[in-house]
XYZ file of C-alpha atoms in Angstrom:
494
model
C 5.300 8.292 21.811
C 9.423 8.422 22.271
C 11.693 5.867 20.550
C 13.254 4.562 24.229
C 9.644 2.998 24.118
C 9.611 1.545 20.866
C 12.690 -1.104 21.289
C 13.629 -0.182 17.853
C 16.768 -1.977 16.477
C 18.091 0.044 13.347
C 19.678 -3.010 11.351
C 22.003 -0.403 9.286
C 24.360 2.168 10.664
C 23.049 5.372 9.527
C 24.578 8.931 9.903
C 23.675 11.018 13.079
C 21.766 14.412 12.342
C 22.222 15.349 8.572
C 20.523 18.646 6.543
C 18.692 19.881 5.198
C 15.895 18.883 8.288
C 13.212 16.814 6.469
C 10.059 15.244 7.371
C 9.077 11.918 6.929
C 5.583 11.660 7.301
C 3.339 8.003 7.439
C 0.066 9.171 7.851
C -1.133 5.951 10.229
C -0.293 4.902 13.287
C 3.107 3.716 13.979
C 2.401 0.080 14.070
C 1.338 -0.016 10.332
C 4.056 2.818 9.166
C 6.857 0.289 10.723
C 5.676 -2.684 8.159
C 6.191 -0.696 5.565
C 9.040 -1.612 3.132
C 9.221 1.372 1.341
C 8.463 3.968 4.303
C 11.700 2.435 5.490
C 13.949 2.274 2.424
C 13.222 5.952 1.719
C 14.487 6.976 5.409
C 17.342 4.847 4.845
C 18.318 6.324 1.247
C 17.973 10.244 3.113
C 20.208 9.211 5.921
C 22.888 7.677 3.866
C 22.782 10.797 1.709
C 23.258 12.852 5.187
C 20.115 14.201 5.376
C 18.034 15.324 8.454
C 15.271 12.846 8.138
C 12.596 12.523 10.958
C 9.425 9.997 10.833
C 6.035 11.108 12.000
C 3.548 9.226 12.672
C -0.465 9.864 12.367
C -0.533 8.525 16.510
C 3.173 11.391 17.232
C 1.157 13.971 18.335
C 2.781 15.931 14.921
C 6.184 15.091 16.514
C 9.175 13.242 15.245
C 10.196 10.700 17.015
C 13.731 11.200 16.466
C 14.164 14.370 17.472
C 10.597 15.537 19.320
C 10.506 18.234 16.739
C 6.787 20.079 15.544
C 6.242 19.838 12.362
C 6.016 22.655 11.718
C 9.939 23.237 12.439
C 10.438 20.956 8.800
C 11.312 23.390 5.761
C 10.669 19.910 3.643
C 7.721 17.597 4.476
C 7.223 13.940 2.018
C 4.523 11.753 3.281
C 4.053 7.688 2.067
C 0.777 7.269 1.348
C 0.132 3.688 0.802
C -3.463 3.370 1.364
C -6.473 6.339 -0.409
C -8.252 6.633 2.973
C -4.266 7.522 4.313
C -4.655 11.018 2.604
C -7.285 12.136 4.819
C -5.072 11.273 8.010
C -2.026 13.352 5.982
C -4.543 16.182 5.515
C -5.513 16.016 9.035
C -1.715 16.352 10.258
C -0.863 18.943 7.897
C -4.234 21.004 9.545
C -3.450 20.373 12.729
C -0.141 21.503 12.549
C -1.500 24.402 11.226
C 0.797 24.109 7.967
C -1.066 25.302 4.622
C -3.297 22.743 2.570
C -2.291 24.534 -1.030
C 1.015 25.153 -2.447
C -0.037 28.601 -3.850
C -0.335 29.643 -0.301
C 2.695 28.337 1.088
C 4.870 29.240 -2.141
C 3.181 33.055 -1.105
C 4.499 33.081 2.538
C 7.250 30.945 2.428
C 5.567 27.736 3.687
C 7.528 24.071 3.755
C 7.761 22.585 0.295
C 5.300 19.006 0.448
C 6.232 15.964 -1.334
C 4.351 12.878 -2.184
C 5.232 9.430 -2.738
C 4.266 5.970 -1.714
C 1.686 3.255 -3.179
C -1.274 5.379 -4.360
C 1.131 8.083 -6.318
C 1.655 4.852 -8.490
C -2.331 4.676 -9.141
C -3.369 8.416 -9.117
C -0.882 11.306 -8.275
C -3.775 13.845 -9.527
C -5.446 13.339 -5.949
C -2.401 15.784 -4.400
C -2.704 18.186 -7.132
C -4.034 20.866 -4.504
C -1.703 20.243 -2.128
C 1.636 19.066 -3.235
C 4.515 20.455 -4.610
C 5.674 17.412 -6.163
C 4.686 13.947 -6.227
C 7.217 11.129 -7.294
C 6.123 8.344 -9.673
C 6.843 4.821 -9.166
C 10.080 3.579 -6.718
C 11.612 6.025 -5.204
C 15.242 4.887 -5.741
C 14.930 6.186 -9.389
C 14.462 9.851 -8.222
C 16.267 10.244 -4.614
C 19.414 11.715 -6.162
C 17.879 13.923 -8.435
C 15.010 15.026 -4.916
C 17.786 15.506 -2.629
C 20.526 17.846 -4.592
C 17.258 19.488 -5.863
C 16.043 20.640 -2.669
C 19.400 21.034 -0.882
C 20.238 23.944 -3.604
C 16.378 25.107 -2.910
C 17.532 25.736 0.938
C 20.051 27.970 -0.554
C 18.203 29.517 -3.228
C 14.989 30.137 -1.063
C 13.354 30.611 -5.012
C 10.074 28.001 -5.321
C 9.465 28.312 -8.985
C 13.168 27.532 -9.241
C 12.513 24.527 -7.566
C 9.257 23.619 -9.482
C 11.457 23.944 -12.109
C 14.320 21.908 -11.176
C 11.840 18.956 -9.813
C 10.407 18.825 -13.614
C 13.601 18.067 -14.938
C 13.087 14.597 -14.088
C 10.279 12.395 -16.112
C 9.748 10.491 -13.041
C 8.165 13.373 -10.744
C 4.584 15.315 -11.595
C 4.461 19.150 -10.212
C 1.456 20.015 -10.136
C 2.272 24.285 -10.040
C 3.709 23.396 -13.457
C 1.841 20.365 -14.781
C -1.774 20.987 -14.135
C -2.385 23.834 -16.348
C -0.787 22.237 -19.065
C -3.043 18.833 -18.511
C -6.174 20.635 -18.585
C -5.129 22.337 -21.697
C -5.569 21.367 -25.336
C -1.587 21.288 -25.581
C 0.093 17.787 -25.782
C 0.756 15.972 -22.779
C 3.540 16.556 -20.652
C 5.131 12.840 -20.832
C 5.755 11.772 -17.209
C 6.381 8.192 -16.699
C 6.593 5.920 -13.264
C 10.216 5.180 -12.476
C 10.593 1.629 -12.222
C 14.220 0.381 -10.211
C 14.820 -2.925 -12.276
C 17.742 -4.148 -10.592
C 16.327 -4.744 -7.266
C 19.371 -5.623 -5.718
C 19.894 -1.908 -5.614
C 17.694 -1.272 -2.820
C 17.696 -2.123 1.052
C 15.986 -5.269 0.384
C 14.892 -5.825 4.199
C 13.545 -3.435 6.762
C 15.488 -0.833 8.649
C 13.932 -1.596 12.456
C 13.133 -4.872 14.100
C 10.332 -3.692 16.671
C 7.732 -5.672 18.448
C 5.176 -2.887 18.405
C 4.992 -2.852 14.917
C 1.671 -4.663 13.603
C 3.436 -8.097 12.491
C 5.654 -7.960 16.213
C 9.544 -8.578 15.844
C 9.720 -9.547 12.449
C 12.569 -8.948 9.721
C 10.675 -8.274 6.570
C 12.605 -10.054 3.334
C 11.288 -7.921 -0.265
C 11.003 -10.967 -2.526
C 9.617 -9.453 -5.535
C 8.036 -6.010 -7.351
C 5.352 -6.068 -9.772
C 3.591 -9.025 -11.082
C 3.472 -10.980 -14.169
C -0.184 -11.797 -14.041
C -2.770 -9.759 -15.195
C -6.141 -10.087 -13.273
C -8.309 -6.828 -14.285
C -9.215 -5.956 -10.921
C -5.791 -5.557 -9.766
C -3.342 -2.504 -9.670
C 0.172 -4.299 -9.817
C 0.629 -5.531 -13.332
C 0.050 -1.745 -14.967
C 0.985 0.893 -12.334
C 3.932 -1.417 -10.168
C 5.355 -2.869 -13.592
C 6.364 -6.794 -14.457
C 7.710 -9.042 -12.065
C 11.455 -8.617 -11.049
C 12.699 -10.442 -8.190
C 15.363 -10.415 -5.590
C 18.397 -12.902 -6.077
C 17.897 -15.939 -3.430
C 21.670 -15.172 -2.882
C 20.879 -11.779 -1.415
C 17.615 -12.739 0.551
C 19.938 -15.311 2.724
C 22.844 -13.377 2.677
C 20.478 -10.676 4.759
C 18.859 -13.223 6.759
C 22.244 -14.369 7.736
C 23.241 -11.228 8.806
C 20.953 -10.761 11.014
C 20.006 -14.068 12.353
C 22.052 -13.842 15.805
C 19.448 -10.591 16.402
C 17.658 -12.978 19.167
C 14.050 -13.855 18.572
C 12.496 -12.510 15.077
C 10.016 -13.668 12.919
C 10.821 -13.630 8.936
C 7.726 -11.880 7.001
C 7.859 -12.289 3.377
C 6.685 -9.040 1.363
C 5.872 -10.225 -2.570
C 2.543 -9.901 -4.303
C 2.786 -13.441 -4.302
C 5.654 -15.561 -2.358
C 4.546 -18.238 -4.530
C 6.030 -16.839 -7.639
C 9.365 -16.723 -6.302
C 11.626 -19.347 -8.482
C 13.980 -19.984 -5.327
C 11.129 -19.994 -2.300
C 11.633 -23.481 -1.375
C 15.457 -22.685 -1.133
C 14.579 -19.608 0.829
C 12.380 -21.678 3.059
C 14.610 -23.941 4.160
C 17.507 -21.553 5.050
C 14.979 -20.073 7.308
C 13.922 -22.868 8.698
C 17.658 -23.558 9.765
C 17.969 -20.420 10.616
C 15.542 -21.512 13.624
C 13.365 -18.644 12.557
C 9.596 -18.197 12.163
C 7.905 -17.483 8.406
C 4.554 -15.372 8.147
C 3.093 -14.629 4.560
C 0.653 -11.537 4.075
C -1.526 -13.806 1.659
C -0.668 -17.276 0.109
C -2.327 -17.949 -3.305
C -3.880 -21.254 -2.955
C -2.804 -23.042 -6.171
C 0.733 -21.751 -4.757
C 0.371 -23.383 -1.616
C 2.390 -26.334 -1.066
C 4.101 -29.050 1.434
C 7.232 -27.130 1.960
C 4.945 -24.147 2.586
C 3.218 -25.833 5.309
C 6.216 -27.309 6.899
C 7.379 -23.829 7.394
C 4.507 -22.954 8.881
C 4.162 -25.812 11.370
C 7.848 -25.533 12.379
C 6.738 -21.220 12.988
C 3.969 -22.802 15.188
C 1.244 -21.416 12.439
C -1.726 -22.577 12.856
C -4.025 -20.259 10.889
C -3.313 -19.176 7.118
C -4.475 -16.483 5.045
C -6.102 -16.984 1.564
C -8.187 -14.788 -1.161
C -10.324 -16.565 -3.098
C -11.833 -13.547 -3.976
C -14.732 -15.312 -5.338
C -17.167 -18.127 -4.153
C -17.773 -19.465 -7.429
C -15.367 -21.324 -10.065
C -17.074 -19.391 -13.098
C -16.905 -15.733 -11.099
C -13.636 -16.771 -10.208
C -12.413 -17.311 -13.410
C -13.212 -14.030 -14.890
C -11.203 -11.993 -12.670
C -8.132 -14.719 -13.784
C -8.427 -16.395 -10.654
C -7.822 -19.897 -12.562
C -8.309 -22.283 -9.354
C -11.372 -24.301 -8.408
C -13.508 -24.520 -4.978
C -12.894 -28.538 -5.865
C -9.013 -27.200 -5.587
C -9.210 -24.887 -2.545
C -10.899 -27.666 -0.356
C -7.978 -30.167 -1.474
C -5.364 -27.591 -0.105
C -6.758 -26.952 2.851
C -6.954 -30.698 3.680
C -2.994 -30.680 2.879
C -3.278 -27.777 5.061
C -4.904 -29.347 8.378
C -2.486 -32.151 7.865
C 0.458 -29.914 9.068
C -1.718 -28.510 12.060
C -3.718 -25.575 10.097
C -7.329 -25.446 12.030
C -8.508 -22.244 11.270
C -8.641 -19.667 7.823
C -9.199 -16.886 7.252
C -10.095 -15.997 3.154
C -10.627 -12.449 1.442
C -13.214 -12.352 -0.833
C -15.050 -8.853 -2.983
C -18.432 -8.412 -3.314
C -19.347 -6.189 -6.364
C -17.201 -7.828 -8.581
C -18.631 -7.292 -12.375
C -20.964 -9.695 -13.898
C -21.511 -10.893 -10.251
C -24.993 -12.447 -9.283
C -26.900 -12.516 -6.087
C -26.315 -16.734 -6.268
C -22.427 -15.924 -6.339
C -22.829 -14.249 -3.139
C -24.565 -17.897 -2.184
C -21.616 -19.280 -3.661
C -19.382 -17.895 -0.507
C -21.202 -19.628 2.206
C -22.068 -22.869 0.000
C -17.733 -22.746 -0.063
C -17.636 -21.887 3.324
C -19.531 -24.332 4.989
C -18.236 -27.151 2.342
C -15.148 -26.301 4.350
C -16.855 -26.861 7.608
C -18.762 -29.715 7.048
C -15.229 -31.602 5.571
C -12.664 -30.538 7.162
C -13.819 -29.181 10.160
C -11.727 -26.030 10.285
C -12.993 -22.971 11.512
C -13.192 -19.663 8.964
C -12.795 -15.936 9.196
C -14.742 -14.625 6.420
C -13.318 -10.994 5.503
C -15.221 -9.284 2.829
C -14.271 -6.247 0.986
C -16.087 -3.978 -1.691
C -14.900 -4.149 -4.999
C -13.711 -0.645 -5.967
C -12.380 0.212 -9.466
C -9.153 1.914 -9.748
C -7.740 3.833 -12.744
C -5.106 1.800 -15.113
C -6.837 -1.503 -14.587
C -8.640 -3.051 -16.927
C -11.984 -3.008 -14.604
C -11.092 0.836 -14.252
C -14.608 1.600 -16.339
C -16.566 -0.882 -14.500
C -19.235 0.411 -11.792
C -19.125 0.401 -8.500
C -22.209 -0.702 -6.066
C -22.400 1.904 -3.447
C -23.031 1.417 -0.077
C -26.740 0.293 -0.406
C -26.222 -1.709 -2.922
C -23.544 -3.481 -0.852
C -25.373 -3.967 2.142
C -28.207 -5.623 0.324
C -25.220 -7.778 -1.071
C -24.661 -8.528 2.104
C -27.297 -9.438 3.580
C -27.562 -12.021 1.437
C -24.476 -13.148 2.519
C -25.945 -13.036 6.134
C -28.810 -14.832 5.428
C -26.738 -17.608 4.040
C -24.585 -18.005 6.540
C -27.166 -18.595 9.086
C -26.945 -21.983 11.540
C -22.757 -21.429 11.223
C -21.964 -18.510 13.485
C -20.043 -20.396 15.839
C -17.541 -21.564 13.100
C -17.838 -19.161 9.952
C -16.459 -15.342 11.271
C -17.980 -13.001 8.927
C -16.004 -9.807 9.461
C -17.501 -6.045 9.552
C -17.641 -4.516 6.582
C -16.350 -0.880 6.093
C -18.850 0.597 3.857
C -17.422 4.147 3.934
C -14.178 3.527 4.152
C -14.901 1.898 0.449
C -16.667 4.705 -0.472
C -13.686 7.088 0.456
C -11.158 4.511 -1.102
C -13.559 4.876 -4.659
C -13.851 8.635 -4.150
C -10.086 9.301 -3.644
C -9.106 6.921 -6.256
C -10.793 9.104 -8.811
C -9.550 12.287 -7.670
C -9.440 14.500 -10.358
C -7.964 18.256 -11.165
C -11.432 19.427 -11.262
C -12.127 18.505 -7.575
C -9.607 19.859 -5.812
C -11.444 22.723 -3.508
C -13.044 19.857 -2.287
C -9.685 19.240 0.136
C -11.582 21.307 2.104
C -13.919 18.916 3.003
C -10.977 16.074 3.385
C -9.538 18.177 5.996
C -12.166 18.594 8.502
C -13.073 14.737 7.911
C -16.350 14.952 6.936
C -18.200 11.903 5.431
C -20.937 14.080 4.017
C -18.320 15.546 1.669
C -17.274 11.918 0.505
C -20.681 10.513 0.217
C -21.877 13.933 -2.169
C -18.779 14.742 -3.976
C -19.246 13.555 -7.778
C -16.963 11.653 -9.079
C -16.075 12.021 -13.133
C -13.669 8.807 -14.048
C -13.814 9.628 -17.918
C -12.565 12.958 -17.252
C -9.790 11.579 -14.506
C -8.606 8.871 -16.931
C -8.047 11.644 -19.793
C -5.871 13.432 -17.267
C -3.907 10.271 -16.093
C -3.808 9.844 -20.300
C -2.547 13.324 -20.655
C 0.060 13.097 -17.477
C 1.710 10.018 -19.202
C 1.341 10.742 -22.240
C-alpha cells in the first residue's frame, strides 16, 4: 500500500515532516481507519503542532504510508482503537513488528513509549493496562497540548518515569506504571476524569482526506454532534461520550462550501443520531444545492422524515438503514426505544414513496427480559413489511453485549450457545421468505471477544499473551470478573 494509490486529497494544508517522528496507528484496514473522524482530527492536531506524524494501517505491512517507515523506526507509537476486537489487530502489529507487549520491558531497554486513545479508552482504558504507557480519556483535543510538549521534552530527557510523571499531571490521561498499583490498593482513588471538548467548534469538524477507497467511497464526512441526550441502558454514549453538544449549522455549511468545487463527493453525516440535529433540515437543503449526495450511518425511525427522504432520492438512495433493535413494541420499550412496529411500517411506506425498495434494520438478540416469542416478534415485523409494502429486508443481527458505565452493565450475557439457539429460532421463523428477508451471519466470537475485552480488568493482564498470538481458545476460557472491573473503573474515576 503507497499513498500515489490511494487518491487521497488532504482538505487542510498541513506542515511537511515535523518531530518528534510519531506513529499513528489504526489497527484495521485502511478503508475503515479513513472513516474515522477522530483517527483524522488527531493527525491533523500533530501536524499543525509540527509533529512527525505517520498513519499505519492493520493492511501497511507495519509501514507508514507517508513515509514507508517500519515501525519500529517510531520512538512514540498512539493507536485509535475504536472497536474491542481492534486491540487484538494492535497487539498483532505491535508483535509483528517485534516491538515489546509491556511497558516494564520497553521502559528497561529503551523501547518506544505506546499511547492509547480512541472510542473504547472512553468505555474501559483498564484493557491497555499491560501494555500502554498512557491512555487518554475522552476527546483528544482536551489533552494534545499537554501529550505533545510532554513527550517532545521526553525526547530530550530520554528519563520514562519522568515522563510517567509528567503524563499524570493531567486528570484527563490514566498511566498505568503509576495508576495501577494505586487502584488495586486500599488507598483512595486516583480521580481521573474523561476530557470532554464542549465547544465543538474547536475541532476539525470534517475529515482530513476525500478518498474513494475508503469504506463509504469519496465522501466528505460533516461531525454533527457528540454525545447524546437520551439515555437507553444498553448504550455507551450518554455516560462515557457525555450530553449532546452540537456543531453550529453555520460551520457545517461554511465547510461544505469550502469544499464543494472538490468534483464528485458524497456528504456522510457522523452524529449518534442526525435526527437530533435542531438545524438538519437547513443542512439538508444546502446540500442538496450543493448538488451533492447525503448518506446517514443509521436513521432513527421516529426521526425519519419527508425532507429526509427527498435527500435521499435526489442522492439516488434507494436502500436505508434502520435499528429497531427489537421486534416487539413492549421489548422495545424497555431499552427506551419509544416507537411502535404500527410506527415503523408507516415510515417505511413514506419511505417507498420517495423510491426506498429495500432495508436493511439492526436488531440484538440477548437483550434482558427478552423471550423466545420476541425473537418471533422479528420475523412477524419482518414479513409484515413484506407482505405490505413489498420491500425487500436485510436482517443484521447482533449479540447484545454489556459494557461497563451503562446501566445494563450488570446484566448477563448469553454466550455463544445460548445465542445460536436464539437464533435458530429466528431461522425457523423466517422460513418460506428467503428470497426477500436477508438474514445476515452472525459473528458469535467476535461477540464473545467484544464481551471479553470490554471487561478487561487489572487482574487479567498476562493474559495479552494469549491476545497476541490470536487465539480464540484464550477468549472463549479466560474468566471474566465485571464486579471486580467496575470497582476499578470506580476507583480510576473516582
Amino acid at each position: 500500500m503507497s499513498r500515489s494509490n490511494l487518491n487521497e486529497i488532504t482538505l487542510v494544508d498541513l506542515p511537511k515532516g515535523g518531530a518528534p517522528l510519531w506513529a499513528l496507528i489504526y489497527p484495521n484496514v485502511y478503508k475503515v481507519g479513513m472513516t474515522n473522524l477522530g483517527y483524522h482530527y488527531v493527525y491533523a492536531a500533530l501536524k499543525t503542532r509540527g509533529v512527525g506524524a505517520e498513519r499505519l494501517f492493520f493492511d501497511s505491512n507495519c509501514r507508514s504510508l507517508e513515509e514507508d517507515r517500519h515501525l519500529g523506526e517510531f520512538p512514540i507509537i498512539t493507536a485509535s482503537v475504536s472497536y474491542e476486537p481492534d486491540y487484538v489487530n494492535l497487539i498483532n502489529i505491535l508483535a509483528d513488528s517485534k516491538i515489546s507487549l509491556n511497558w516494564r520491558d520497553r521502559a528497561r531497554f529503551n523501547g518506544p513509549v505506546i499511547g492509547i486513545g480512541g472510542a473504547v479508552s472512553y468505555i474501559n482504558p483498564l484493557l491497555f493496562s499491560s501494555l500502554a504507557d498512557f491512555v487518554c480519556l475522552g476527546d483528544g483535543e482536551v489533552v494534545i497540548d499537554h501529550l505533545v510538549d510532554s513527550l517532545r521534552d521526553y525526547m530530550i530527557h530520554q528519563d520514562r518515569a519522568r515522563l510517567w510523571d509528567e503524563l499524570s499531571t493531567s486528570p484527563y490521561i490514566y498511566v498505568p506504571p503509576l495508576h495501577d498499583e494505586l487502584i488495586l490498593s486500599d488507598k483512595d482513588g486516583i480521580n481521573r476524569k474523561r476530557g470532554r471538548i464542549q465547544d465543538l467548534s474547536k475541532s476539525l469538524g470534517h475529515s482530513l482526506w476525500l478518498t474513494p477507497e475508503a469504506a463509504f467511497g469519496r465522501t466528505l464526512l460533516l461531525e454533527l454532534q457528540r454525545g447524546c441526550f437520551r439515555n437507553c441502558p444498553y448504550c455507551v454514549v450518554p455516560n462515557n461520550f457525555g450530553k449532546a453538544r452540537t456543531r453550529s449549522i453555520d460551520d457545517l455549511i461554511s465547510f461544505l462550501d469550502n469544499f464543494k468545487g472538490l468534483g464528485d463527493f458524497n456528504v456522510g453525516l457522523v452524529t449518534p443520531e442526525a435526527g437530533d440535529h435542531p438545524h438538519l433540515g437547513q443542512l439538508l437543503d444546502a446540500i442538496m444545492e450543493a448538488g451533492k449526495r447525503v448518506s446517514f450511518a443509521s436513521l432513527r425511525i421516529d426521526a425519519l422524515n419527508e425532507k429526509v427522504l427527498e435527500a435521499l432520492a435526489m442522492g439516488g438512495k434507494r436502500s436505508i438503514t434502520i435499528a429497531p433493535e427489537a421486534g416487539s413494541d413492549a421489548l422495545r420499550m424497555t431499552i427506551k426505544k419509544h416507537f411502535t412496529n404500527e410506527l415503523i411500517l408507516k415510515k417505511l411506506a413514506m419511505a417507498k414513496e420517495y423510491g426506498i425498495n429495500s432495508v436493511k434494520m439492526y436488531f440484538m438478540i440477548g437483550l434482558p427480559g427478552e423471550s423466545d416469542e420476541d425473537i418471533r416478534a422479528i420475523a412477524e415485523m419482518s414479513q409484515s413489511i413484506w407482505d405490505l409494502l413489498k420491500i425487500k429486508l436485510t436482517l443484521s443481527i447482533g449479540i447484545f453485549v454489556p459494557k461497563p458505565g451503562t446501566p445494563f452493565s450488570g446484566e448477563p450475557f448469553i454466550g455463544i450457545s445460548e445465542g445460536r439457539r436464539r437464533l435458530n429460532i429466528l431461522h425457523r421463523s423466517l422460513r418460506g421468505f428467503g428470497k426477500v428477508i436477508t438474514l445476515r451471519p452472525v459473528d458469535f466470537k467476535g461477540s464473545l471477544k467484544e464481551y471479553v475485552l470490554s471487561w478487561y480488568g487489572l487482574k487479567e493482564a498476562e493474559s495479552i499473551l494469549n491476545l497476541a498470538k490470536n487465539d480464540d481458545r484464550g477468549f472463549l476460557n479466560l474468566p471474566v470478573s465485571r464486579e471486580l472491573t467496575q470497582e476499578q473503573l470506580s476507583r480510576l474515576y473516582l
